mmCIF file of C-alpha atoms in Angstrom:
data_model
loop_
_atom_site.group_PDB
_atom_site.id
_atom_site.type_symbol
_atom_site.label_atom_id
_atom_site.label_comp_id
_atom_site.label_asym_id
_atom_site.label_seq_id
_atom_site.Cartn_x
_atom_site.Cartn_y
_atom_site.Cartn_z
ATOM 1 C CA UNK A 285 -10.640 3.004 86.381
ATOM 2 C CA UNK A 286 -13.832 4.975 88.485
ATOM 3 C CA UNK A 287 -16.130 7.047 86.455
ATOM 4 C CA UNK A 288 -15.790 7.113 82.499
ATOM 5 C CA UNK A 289 -13.153 9.877 82.065
ATOM 6 C CA UNK A 290 -11.734 11.671 79.086
ATOM 7 C CA UNK A 291 -7.424 11.309 79.224
ATOM 8 C CA UNK A 292 -5.271 13.613 77.800
ATOM 9 C CA UNK A 293 -2.012 11.635 77.008
ATOM 10 C CA UNK A 294 1.439 13.167 75.804
ATOM 11 C CA UNK A 295 3.482 11.133 73.484
ATOM 12 C CA UNK A 296 7.341 11.045 72.959
ATOM 13 C CA UNK A 297 8.519 13.547 70.530
ATOM 14 C CA UNK A 298 10.643 11.102 68.734
ATOM 15 C CA UNK A 299 12.453 8.437 71.459
ATOM 16 C CA UNK A 300 9.655 6.079 71.960
ATOM 17 C CA UNK A 301 11.665 5.674 75.485
ATOM 18 C CA UNK A 302 10.202 8.847 76.568
ATOM 19 C CA UNK A 303 6.773 7.876 77.652
ATOM 20 C CA UNK A 304 6.186 7.724 81.010
ATOM 21 C CA UNK A 305 4.833 4.706 83.016
ATOM 22 C CA UNK A 306 1.464 6.524 83.843
ATOM 23 C CA UNK A 307 0.810 7.109 80.056
ATOM 24 C CA UNK A 308 1.379 3.473 79.546
ATOM 25 C CA UNK A 309 -1.078 2.553 82.161
ATOM 26 C CA UNK A 310 -3.745 4.648 80.996
ATOM 27 C CA UNK A 311 -3.416 3.799 76.922
ATOM 28 C CA UNK A 312 -3.521 -0.413 78.423
ATOM 29 C CA UNK A 313 -6.503 0.061 80.725
ATOM 30 C CA UNK A 314 -8.916 2.836 78.604
ATOM 31 C CA UNK A 315 -11.547 1.664 75.964
ATOM 32 C CA UNK A 316 -10.811 3.895 73.024
ATOM 33 C CA UNK A 317 -8.102 6.211 72.104
ATOM 34 C CA UNK A 318 -8.689 8.967 69.380
ATOM 35 C CA UNK A 319 -5.314 10.311 67.938
ATOM 36 C CA UNK A 320 -4.478 12.288 65.281
ATOM 37 C CA UNK A 321 -2.677 9.685 62.755
ATOM 38 C CA UNK A 322 -3.750 6.346 63.866
ATOM 39 C CA UNK A 323 -0.672 4.541 61.736
ATOM 40 C CA UNK A 324 1.739 6.842 63.771
ATOM 41 C CA UNK A 325 0.072 5.797 66.911
ATOM 42 C CA UNK A 326 -0.434 1.800 66.471
ATOM 43 C CA UNK A 327 3.124 2.201 65.513
ATOM 44 C CA UNK A 328 3.610 3.787 68.937
ATOM 45 C CA UNK A 329 1.290 1.132 70.753
ATOM 46 C CA UNK A 330 3.023 -2.467 69.046
ATOM 47 C CA UNK A 331 6.338 -1.203 70.248
ATOM 48 C CA UNK A 332 4.597 -1.673 73.763
ATOM 49 C CA UNK A 333 2.555 -4.624 72.764
ATOM 50 C CA UNK A 334 -0.930 -2.279 73.654
ATOM 51 C CA UNK A 335 -3.598 -3.693 71.243
ATOM 52 C CA UNK A 336 -6.554 -0.998 71.692
ATOM 53 C CA UNK A 337 -9.348 0.796 69.128
ATOM 54 C CA UNK A 338 -7.546 3.603 67.442
ATOM 55 C CA UNK A 339 -9.984 6.071 65.639
ATOM 56 C CA UNK A 340 -8.809 9.121 64.136
ATOM 57 C CA UNK A 341 -9.356 13.001 65.366
ATOM 58 C CA UNK A 342 -7.034 15.392 63.421
ATOM 59 C CA UNK A 343 -7.082 19.014 63.318
ATOM 60 C CA UNK A 344 -9.723 19.438 60.773
ATOM 61 C CA UNK A 345 -12.397 16.722 62.370
ATOM 62 C CA UNK A 346 -11.871 17.645 66.233
ATOM 63 C CA UNK A 347 -14.972 19.802 66.033
ATOM 64 C CA UNK A 348 -16.936 17.049 64.177
ATOM 65 C CA UNK A 349 -15.533 13.822 65.943
ATOM 66 C CA UNK A 350 -15.999 15.766 69.626
ATOM 67 C CA UNK A 351 -19.482 15.326 69.646
ATOM 68 C CA UNK A 352 -18.868 11.252 68.704
ATOM 69 C CA UNK A 353 -15.961 11.041 71.665
ATOM 70 C CA UNK A 354 -18.322 12.830 74.544
ATOM 71 C CA UNK A 355 -20.967 9.953 73.913
ATOM 72 C CA UNK A 356 -18.239 7.111 74.365
ATOM 73 C CA UNK A 357 -18.226 8.988 77.424
ATOM 74 C CA UNK A 358 -21.743 9.155 78.291
ATOM 75 C CA UNK A 359 -21.578 5.383 77.091
ATOM 76 C CA UNK A 360 -19.788 4.416 79.999
ATOM 77 C CA UNK A 361 -15.994 4.400 78.168
ATOM 78 C CA UNK A 362 -13.023 5.844 79.453
ATOM 79 C CA UNK A 363 -11.314 7.688 76.275
ATOM 80 C CA UNK A 364 -7.486 8.456 75.871
ATOM 81 C CA UNK A 365 -6.741 11.584 73.334
ATOM 82 C CA UNK A 366 -3.161 11.436 71.682
ATOM 83 C CA UNK A 367 -1.477 13.408 69.152
ATOM 84 C CA UNK A 368 1.648 12.523 67.059
ATOM 85 C CA UNK A 369 4.071 13.822 69.725
ATOM 86 C CA UNK A 370 4.145 15.611 72.397
ATOM 87 C CA UNK A 371 0.615 16.926 74.477
ATOM 88 C CA UNK A 372 -2.547 17.349 73.046
ATOM 89 C CA UNK A 373 -3.997 20.801 72.656
ATOM 90 C CA UNK A 374 -0.549 22.615 72.297
ATOM 91 C CA UNK A 375 -0.734 22.927 68.339
ATOM 92 C CA UNK A 376 -2.499 19.821 68.184
ATOM 93 C CA UNK A 377 -6.151 18.903 68.245
ATOM 94 C CA UNK A 378 -7.609 19.049 72.065
ATOM 95 C CA UNK A 379 -8.834 22.443 73.348
ATOM 96 C CA UNK A 380 -11.765 21.985 71.274
ATOM 97 C CA UNK A 381 -12.599 18.161 73.026
ATOM 98 C CA UNK A 382 -11.537 19.505 76.399
ATOM 99 C CA UNK A 383 -13.422 22.660 76.378
ATOM 100 C CA UNK A 384 -16.489 20.801 75.257
ATOM 101 C CA UNK A 385 -16.036 17.564 77.894
ATOM 102 C CA UNK A 386 -15.243 20.100 80.613
ATOM 103 C CA UNK A 387 -18.565 22.164 79.735
ATOM 104 C CA UNK A 388 -20.686 18.870 79.980
ATOM 105 C CA UNK A 389 -19.514 17.620 83.357
ATOM 106 C CA UNK A 390 -16.978 14.710 82.315
ATOM 107 C CA UNK A 391 -14.147 13.892 84.043
ATOM 108 C CA UNK A 392 -10.524 15.032 82.788
ATOM 109 C CA UNK A 393 -7.538 13.896 83.708
ATOM 110 C CA UNK A 394 -4.039 15.102 82.280
ATOM 111 C CA UNK A 395 -1.012 12.991 82.085
ATOM 112 C CA UNK A 396 2.067 15.069 82.162
ATOM 113 C CA UNK A 397 4.753 13.954 79.709
ATOM 114 C CA UNK A 398 6.608 15.164 76.967
ATOM 115 C CA UNK A 399 6.240 18.633 75.249
ATOM 116 C CA UNK A 400 8.344 19.855 72.348
ATOM 117 C CA UNK A 401 8.136 23.641 72.806
ATOM 118 C CA UNK A 402 9.596 22.975 76.824
ATOM 119 C CA UNK A 403 12.471 21.079 75.514
ATOM 120 C CA UNK A 404 13.278 23.539 73.294
ATOM 121 C CA UNK A 405 13.251 26.217 75.518
ATOM 122 C CA UNK A 406 15.413 24.249 77.829
ATOM 123 C CA UNK A 407 18.339 23.635 75.303
ATOM 124 C CA UNK A 408 17.861 27.258 73.561
ATOM 125 C CA UNK A 409 20.309 28.835 76.336
ATOM 126 C CA UNK A 410 17.465 31.827 76.237
ATOM 127 C CA UNK A 411 16.153 32.617 79.641
ATOM 128 C CA UNK A 412 13.663 30.496 80.574
ATOM 129 C CA UNK A 413 12.083 32.884 83.827
ATOM 130 C CA UNK A 414 9.357 34.250 81.912
ATOM 131 C CA UNK A 415 8.514 32.994 78.482
ATOM 132 C CA UNK A 416 5.359 33.158 75.379
ATOM 133 C CA UNK A 417 4.608 30.369 73.925
ATOM 134 C CA UNK A 418 3.349 31.831 70.559
ATOM 135 C CA UNK A 419 3.254 28.392 68.339
ATOM 136 C CA UNK A 420 2.556 28.455 64.343
ATOM 137 C CA UNK A 421 1.856 32.444 62.870
ATOM 138 C CA UNK A 422 -0.315 32.535 60.250
ATOM 139 C CA UNK A 423 0.588 31.405 57.038
ATOM 140 C CA UNK A 424 -0.427 35.024 54.893
ATOM 141 C CA UNK A 425 2.838 37.187 55.179
ATOM 142 C CA UNK A 426 0.698 40.378 55.974
ATOM 143 C CA UNK A 427 -0.711 39.037 58.793
ATOM 144 C CA UNK A 428 2.681 37.008 60.061
ATOM 145 C CA UNK A 429 4.166 40.665 60.488
ATOM 146 C CA UNK A 430 1.184 41.667 62.257
ATOM 147 C CA UNK A 431 1.563 38.998 64.551
ATOM 148 C CA UNK A 432 5.248 39.941 65.166
ATOM 149 C CA UNK A 433 4.156 43.499 65.169
ATOM 150 C CA UNK A 434 1.873 42.850 68.855
ATOM 151 C CA UNK A 435 5.162 41.040 70.535
ATOM 152 C CA UNK A 436 7.328 43.045 69.357
ATOM 153 C CA UNK A 437 8.054 44.911 72.536
ATOM 154 C CA UNK A 438 7.802 42.344 74.866
ATOM 155 C CA UNK A 439 11.482 41.108 76.534
ATOM 156 C CA UNK A 440 10.364 37.526 77.208
ATOM 157 C CA UNK A 441 11.644 34.706 75.550
ATOM 158 C CA UNK A 442 9.170 34.165 72.769
ATOM 159 C CA UNK A 443 8.365 30.581 71.468
ATOM 160 C CA UNK A 444 7.593 30.010 67.548
ATOM 161 C CA UNK A 445 7.133 26.692 65.577
ATOM 162 C CA UNK A 446 7.868 26.924 61.708
ATOM 163 C CA UNK A 447 7.769 24.531 58.915
ATOM 164 C CA UNK A 448 11.283 24.151 57.611
ATOM 165 C CA UNK A 449 10.162 25.099 54.148
ATOM 166 C CA UNK A 450 9.144 28.438 55.515
ATOM 167 C CA UNK A 451 11.998 28.814 57.914
ATOM 168 C CA UNK A 452 14.193 31.346 55.562
ATOM 169 C CA UNK A 453 11.247 33.216 55.082
ATOM 170 C CA UNK A 454 10.022 33.473 58.625
ATOM 171 C CA UNK A 455 13.883 34.514 59.629
ATOM 172 C CA UNK A 456 14.105 37.055 57.227
ATOM 173 C CA UNK A 457 10.618 38.507 58.525
ATOM 174 C CA UNK A 458 12.042 38.249 62.552
ATOM 175 C CA UNK A 459 15.108 40.179 61.404
ATOM 176 C CA UNK A 460 12.958 43.050 60.296
ATOM 177 C CA UNK A 461 9.797 43.181 62.723
ATOM 178 C CA UNK A 462 12.145 41.998 65.741
ATOM 179 C CA UNK A 463 15.409 43.035 65.085
ATOM 180 C CA UNK A 464 18.927 41.045 65.669
ATOM 181 C CA UNK A 465 18.331 39.229 68.598
ATOM 182 C CA UNK A 466 19.654 35.961 69.598
ATOM 183 C CA UNK A 467 17.622 33.102 69.053
ATOM 184 C CA UNK A 468 17.880 29.263 68.896
ATOM 185 C CA UNK A 469 16.449 27.089 66.357
ATOM 186 C CA UNK A 470 15.858 23.519 66.989
ATOM 187 C CA UNK A 471 14.987 20.450 65.107
ATOM 188 C CA UNK A 472 14.466 16.551 65.083
ATOM 189 C CA UNK A 473 14.091 16.671 69.298
ATOM 190 C CA UNK A 474 14.874 13.651 70.839
ATOM 191 C CA UNK A 475 15.566 11.955 67.510
ATOM 192 C CA UNK A 476 19.370 10.868 66.291
ATOM 193 C CA UNK A 477 19.671 13.940 64.396
ATOM 194 C CA UNK A 478 18.671 16.401 66.884
ATOM 195 C CA UNK A 479 20.016 19.705 66.430
ATOM 196 C CA UNK A 480 20.015 23.283 68.158
ATOM 197 C CA UNK A 481 21.809 26.434 65.937
ATOM 198 C CA UNK A 482 22.260 29.368 68.229
ATOM 199 C CA UNK A 483 23.357 33.243 67.587
ATOM 200 C CA UNK A 484 21.599 36.174 66.588
ATOM 201 C CA UNK A 485 18.955 36.304 63.728
ATOM 202 C CA UNK A 486 21.629 37.526 60.856
ATOM 203 C CA UNK A 487 23.930 34.929 61.512
ATOM 204 C CA UNK A 488 21.319 32.444 61.389
ATOM 205 C CA UNK A 489 19.986 33.476 57.754
ATOM 206 C CA UNK A 490 23.238 33.509 56.295
ATOM 207 C CA UNK A 491 23.625 29.745 57.370
ATOM 208 C CA UNK A 492 20.714 29.185 56.105
#
């Protein structure tokens, strides 16, 4: 595989067949794989008969674990980073490690593949020519409102992530701050119960 490299490898959102052939090649060839949940990643690897050393690197340990990953690269090993689903670094661990690896002159290779927000955007029926990915808002209601106020004037499509148990509160806050816009709610992407709900904010509030 040449020079020791940090590979950023996206994994399926739900349907295991959505992984790319190149991603599988990388996962077979690297020396060690860092992942959010070893049990989740082991299930994916087992499906494709891949056996590799797995080491946990979740959100709360990324800064500490990055030093260890850099050590592996300096020892000449090829390393892959995966998240539980989608592209590492997008609302998942990855950025801290990537920044550190590049800062120390290590080779980086990002493998293209599944991304939840791109899939949701294309399936939303909303404009795709210009958009802003915001991800998760702060859990504090006051801060969440402030973050929404900052994008109130935006005309492009806005993309948020939200936990199911906070959805109703989020929709109400969205209605208060951004008004009765057209929106699309997406869940279980690529899975058996994939679902899109489309309409005005007020309509979806009444449904939930």
